[in-house]
CSV table of C-alpha atoms in Angstrom, one decimal:
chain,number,residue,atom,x,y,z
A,26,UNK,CA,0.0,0.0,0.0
A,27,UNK,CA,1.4,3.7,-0.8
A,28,UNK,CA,2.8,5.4,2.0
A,29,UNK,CA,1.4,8.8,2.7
A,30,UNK,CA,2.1,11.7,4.9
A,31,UNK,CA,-0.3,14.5,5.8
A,32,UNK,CA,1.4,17.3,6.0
A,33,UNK,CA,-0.3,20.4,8.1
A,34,UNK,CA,1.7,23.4,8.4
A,35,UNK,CA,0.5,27.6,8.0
A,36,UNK,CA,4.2,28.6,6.8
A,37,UNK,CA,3.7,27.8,2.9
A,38,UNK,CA,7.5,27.9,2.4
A,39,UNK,CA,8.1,25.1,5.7
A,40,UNK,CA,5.0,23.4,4.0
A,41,UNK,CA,6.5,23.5,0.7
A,42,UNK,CA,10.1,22.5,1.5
A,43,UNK,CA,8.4,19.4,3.7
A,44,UNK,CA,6.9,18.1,0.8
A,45,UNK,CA,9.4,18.5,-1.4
A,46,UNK,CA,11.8,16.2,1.1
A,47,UNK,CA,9.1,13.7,1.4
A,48,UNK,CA,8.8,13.2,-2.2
A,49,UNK,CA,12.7,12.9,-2.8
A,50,UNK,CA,12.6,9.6,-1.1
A,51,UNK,CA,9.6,8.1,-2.7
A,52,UNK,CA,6.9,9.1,-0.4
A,53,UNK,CA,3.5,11.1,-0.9
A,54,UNK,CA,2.8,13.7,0.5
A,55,UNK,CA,-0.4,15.8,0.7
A,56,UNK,CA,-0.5,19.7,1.7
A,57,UNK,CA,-2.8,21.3,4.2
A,58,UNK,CA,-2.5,25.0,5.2
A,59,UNK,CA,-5.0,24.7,8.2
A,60,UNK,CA,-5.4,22.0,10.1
A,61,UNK,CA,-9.4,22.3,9.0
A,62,UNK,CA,-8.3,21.8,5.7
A,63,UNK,CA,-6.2,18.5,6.9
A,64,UNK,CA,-9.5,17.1,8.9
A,65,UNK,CA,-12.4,17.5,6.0
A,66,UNK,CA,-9.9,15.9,3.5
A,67,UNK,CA,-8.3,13.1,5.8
A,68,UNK,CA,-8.8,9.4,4.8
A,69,UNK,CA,-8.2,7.0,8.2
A,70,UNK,CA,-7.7,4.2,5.9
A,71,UNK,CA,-4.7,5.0,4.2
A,72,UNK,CA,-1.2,4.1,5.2
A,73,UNK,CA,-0.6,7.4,6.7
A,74,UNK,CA,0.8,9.5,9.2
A,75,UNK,CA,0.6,13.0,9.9
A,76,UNK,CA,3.1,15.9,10.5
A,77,UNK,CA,1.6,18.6,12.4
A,78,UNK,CA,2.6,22.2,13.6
A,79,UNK,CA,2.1,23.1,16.7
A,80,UNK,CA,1.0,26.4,16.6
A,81,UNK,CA,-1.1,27.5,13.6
A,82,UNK,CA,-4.0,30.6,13.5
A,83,UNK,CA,-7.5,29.3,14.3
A,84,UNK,CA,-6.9,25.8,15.3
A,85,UNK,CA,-3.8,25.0,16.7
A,86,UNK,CA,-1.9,21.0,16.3
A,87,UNK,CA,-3.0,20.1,19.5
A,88,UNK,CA,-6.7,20.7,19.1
A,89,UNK,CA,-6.1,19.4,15.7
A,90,UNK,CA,-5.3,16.3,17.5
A,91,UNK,CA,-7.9,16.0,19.5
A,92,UNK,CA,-10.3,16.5,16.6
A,93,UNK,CA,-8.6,13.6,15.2
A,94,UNK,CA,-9.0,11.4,18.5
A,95,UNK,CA,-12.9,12.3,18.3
A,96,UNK,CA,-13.5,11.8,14.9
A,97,UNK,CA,-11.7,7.9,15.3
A,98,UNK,CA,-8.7,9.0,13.0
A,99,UNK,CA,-6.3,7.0,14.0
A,100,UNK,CA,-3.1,7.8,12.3
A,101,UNK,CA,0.2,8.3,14.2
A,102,UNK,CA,1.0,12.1,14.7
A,103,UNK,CA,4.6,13.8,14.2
A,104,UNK,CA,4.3,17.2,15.7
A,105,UNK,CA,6.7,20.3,14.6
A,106,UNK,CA,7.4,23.2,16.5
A,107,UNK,CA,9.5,26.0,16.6
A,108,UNK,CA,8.2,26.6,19.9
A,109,UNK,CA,8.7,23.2,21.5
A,110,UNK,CA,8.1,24.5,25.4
A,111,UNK,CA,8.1,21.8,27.8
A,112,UNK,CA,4.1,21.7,29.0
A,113,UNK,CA,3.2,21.7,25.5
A,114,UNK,CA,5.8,18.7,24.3
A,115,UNK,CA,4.4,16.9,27.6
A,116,UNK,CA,0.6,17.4,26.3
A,117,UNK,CA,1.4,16.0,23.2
A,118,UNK,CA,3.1,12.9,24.1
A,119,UNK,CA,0.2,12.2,26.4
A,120,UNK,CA,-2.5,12.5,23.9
A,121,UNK,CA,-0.8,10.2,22.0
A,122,UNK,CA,2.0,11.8,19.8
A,123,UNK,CA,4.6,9.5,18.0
A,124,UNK,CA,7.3,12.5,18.2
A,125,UNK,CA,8.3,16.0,18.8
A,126,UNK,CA,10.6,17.6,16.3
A,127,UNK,CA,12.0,21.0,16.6
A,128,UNK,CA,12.0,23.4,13.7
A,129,UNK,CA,14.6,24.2,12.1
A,130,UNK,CA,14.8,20.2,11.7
A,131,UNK,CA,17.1,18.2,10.9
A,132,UNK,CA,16.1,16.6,7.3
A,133,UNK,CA,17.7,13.1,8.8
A,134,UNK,CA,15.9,12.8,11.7
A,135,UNK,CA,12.4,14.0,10.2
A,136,UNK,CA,12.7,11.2,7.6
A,137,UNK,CA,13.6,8.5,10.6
A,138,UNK,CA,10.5,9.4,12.8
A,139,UNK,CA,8.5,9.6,9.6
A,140,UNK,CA,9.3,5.8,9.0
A,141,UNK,CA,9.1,4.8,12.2
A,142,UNK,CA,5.6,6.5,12.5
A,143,UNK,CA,4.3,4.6,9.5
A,144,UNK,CA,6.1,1.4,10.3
A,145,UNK,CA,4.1,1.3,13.9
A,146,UNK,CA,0.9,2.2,11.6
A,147,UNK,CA,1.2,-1.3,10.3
A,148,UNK,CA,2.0,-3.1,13.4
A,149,UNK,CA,-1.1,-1.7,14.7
A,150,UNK,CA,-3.5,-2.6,11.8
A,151,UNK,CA,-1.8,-5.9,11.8
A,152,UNK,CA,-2.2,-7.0,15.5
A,153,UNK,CA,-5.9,-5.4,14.7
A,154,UNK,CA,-6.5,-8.1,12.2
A,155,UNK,CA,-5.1,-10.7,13.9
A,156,UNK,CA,-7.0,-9.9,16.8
A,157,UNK,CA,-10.5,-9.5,14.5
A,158,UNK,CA,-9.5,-12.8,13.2
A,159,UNK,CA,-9.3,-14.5,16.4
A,160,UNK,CA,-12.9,-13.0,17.5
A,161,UNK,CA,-14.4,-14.7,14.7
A,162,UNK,CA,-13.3,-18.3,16.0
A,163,UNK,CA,-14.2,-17.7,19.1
A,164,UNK,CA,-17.4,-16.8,18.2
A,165,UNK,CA,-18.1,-19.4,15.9
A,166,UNK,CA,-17.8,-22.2,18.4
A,167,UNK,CA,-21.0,-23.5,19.8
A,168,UNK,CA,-21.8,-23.1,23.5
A,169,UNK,CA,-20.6,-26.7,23.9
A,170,UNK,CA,-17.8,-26.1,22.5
A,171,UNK,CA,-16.8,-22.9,24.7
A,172,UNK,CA,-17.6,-24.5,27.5
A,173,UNK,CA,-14.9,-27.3,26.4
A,174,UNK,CA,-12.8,-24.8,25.8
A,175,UNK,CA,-12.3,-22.5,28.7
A,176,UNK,CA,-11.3,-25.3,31.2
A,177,UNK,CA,-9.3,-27.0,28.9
A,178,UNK,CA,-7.0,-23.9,28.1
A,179,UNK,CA,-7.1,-23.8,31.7
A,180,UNK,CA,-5.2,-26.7,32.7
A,181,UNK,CA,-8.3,-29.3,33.5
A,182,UNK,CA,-7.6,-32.4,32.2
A,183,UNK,CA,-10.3,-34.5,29.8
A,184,UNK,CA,-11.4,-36.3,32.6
A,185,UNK,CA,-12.2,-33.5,35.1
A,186,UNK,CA,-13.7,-31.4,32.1
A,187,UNK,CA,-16.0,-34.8,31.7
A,188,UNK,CA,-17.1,-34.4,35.5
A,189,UNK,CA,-17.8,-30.7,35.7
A,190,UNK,CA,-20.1,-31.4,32.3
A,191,UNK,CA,-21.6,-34.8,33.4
A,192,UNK,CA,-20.6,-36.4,30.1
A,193,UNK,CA,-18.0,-38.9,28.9
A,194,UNK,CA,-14.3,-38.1,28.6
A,195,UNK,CA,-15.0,-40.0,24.9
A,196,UNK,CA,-17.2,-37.0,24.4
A,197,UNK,CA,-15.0,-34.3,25.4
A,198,UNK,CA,-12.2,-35.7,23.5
A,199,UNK,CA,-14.5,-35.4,20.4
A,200,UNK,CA,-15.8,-31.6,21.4
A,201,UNK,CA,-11.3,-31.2,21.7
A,202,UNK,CA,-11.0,-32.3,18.7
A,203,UNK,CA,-13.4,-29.7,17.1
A,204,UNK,CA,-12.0,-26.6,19.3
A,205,UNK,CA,-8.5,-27.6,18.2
A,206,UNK,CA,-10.0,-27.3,14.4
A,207,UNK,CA,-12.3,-24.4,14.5
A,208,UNK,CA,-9.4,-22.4,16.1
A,209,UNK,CA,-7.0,-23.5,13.4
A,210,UNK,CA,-4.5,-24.5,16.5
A,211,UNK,CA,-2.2,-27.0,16.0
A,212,UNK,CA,-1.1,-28.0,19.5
A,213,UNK,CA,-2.9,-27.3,22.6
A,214,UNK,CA,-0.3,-24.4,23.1
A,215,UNK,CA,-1.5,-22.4,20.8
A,216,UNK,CA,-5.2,-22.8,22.2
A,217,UNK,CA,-3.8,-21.2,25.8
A,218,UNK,CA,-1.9,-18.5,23.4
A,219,UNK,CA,-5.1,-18.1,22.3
A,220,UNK,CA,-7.3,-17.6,25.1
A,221,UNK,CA,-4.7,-15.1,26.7
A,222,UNK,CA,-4.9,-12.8,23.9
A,223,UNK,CA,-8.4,-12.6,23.7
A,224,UNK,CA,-8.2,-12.5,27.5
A,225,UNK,CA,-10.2,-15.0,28.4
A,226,UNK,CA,-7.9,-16.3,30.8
A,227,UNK,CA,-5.3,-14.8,32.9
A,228,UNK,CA,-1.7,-16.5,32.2
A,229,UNK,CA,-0.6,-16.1,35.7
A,230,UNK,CA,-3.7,-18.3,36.7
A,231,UNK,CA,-3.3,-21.3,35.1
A,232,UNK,CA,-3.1,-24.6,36.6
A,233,UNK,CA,-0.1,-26.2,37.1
A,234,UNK,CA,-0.2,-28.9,34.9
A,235,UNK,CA,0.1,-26.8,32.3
A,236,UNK,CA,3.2,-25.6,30.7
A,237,UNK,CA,5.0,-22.3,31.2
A,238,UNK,CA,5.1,-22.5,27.8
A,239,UNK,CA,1.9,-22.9,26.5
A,240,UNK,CA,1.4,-19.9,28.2
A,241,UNK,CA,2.9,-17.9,24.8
């Protein structure tokens, strides 16, 4: 997928000269002069990030970033300031800024936290899918199933999973055998891995019988 940056700055000649090192090494990047401008054109689904002054007239970066927060853009945020006082530096990072680069910048530098920015973009959406992915198993096993499921990645073994369900340990081997293949796992490892991430169980919890490493 292209790699774009957003680039929000009042100063046309900083905006322009931005750009201009953006596109040197192959990446695009699309102008805003307000950060208005940046939030009615901004698409949340591309591969993006966005570099964003600090101060600006009429809507500053940091309520630009909030804007973004409220309106469920969530793209990693580069802010650049040639005022970079400490309480607003601290406000950014806590609303959720990737990095804080002083103006005049150093070309270098703004090129590293741009890639780094958009390499964490993909982490995220990644883990996202894999964690969407997950849901969808999890949901698609019937309550029988689940209720297999939970004590097995738990540590019980087939037997006391037979008495807590007053059926045969034939019969929870079978109902095993279909968790195992509707979850797509392959040892009873990955099951626990499994559960933890959808945090269904607590790793620290689990019953002693079952392997540190099945833990994750």
């Amino acid at each position: 997928m292209e790699q774009v940056v957003y680039v929000v700055d009042d100063d046309q000649g900083m905006l322009d000269s931005t750009v201009w090192l953006l596109e040197s090494v192959g990446l695009k990047a699309l102008p805003f002069i307000s950060g208005r401008e940046f939030l009615d054109a901004c698409d949340p689904s591309l591969n993006a990030c966005v570099l964003l002054d600090v101060r600006m007239p009429g809507m500053g970066g940091l309520n630009v970033q909030e804007a973004m927060r409220t309106r469920d853009i969530d793209l990693p945020v580069i802010f650049v300031s040639g005022h970079a006082d400490v309480p607003i530096v601290v406000r950014a990072f806590k609303a959720g800024a990737c990095d804080f680069i002083e103006k005049p910048y150093n070309e270098q530098l703004l090129l590293d936290s741009v890639q780094q920015a958009l390499g964490s973009l993909g982490e995220r959406r990644s883990d996202s899918r894999g964690q969407d992915a997950l849901q969808e198993r999890l949901n698609a096993l019937t309550p029988r199933e689940r209720d297999v499921f939970l004590p097995l990645v738990q540590g019980y073994t087939n037997r006391e999973i037979a008495e807590q369900l007053s059926i045969s340990v034939k019969t929870v081997d079978l109902y095993r055998m279909r968790v195992m293949k509707r979850m797509q796992a392959e040892r009873h490892a990955d099951l626990v891995g499994m559960a933890i991430a959808a945090g269904l169980v607590d790793p620290l919890n689990l019953r002693a019988n079952v392997p540190a490493s099945m833990a994750g």
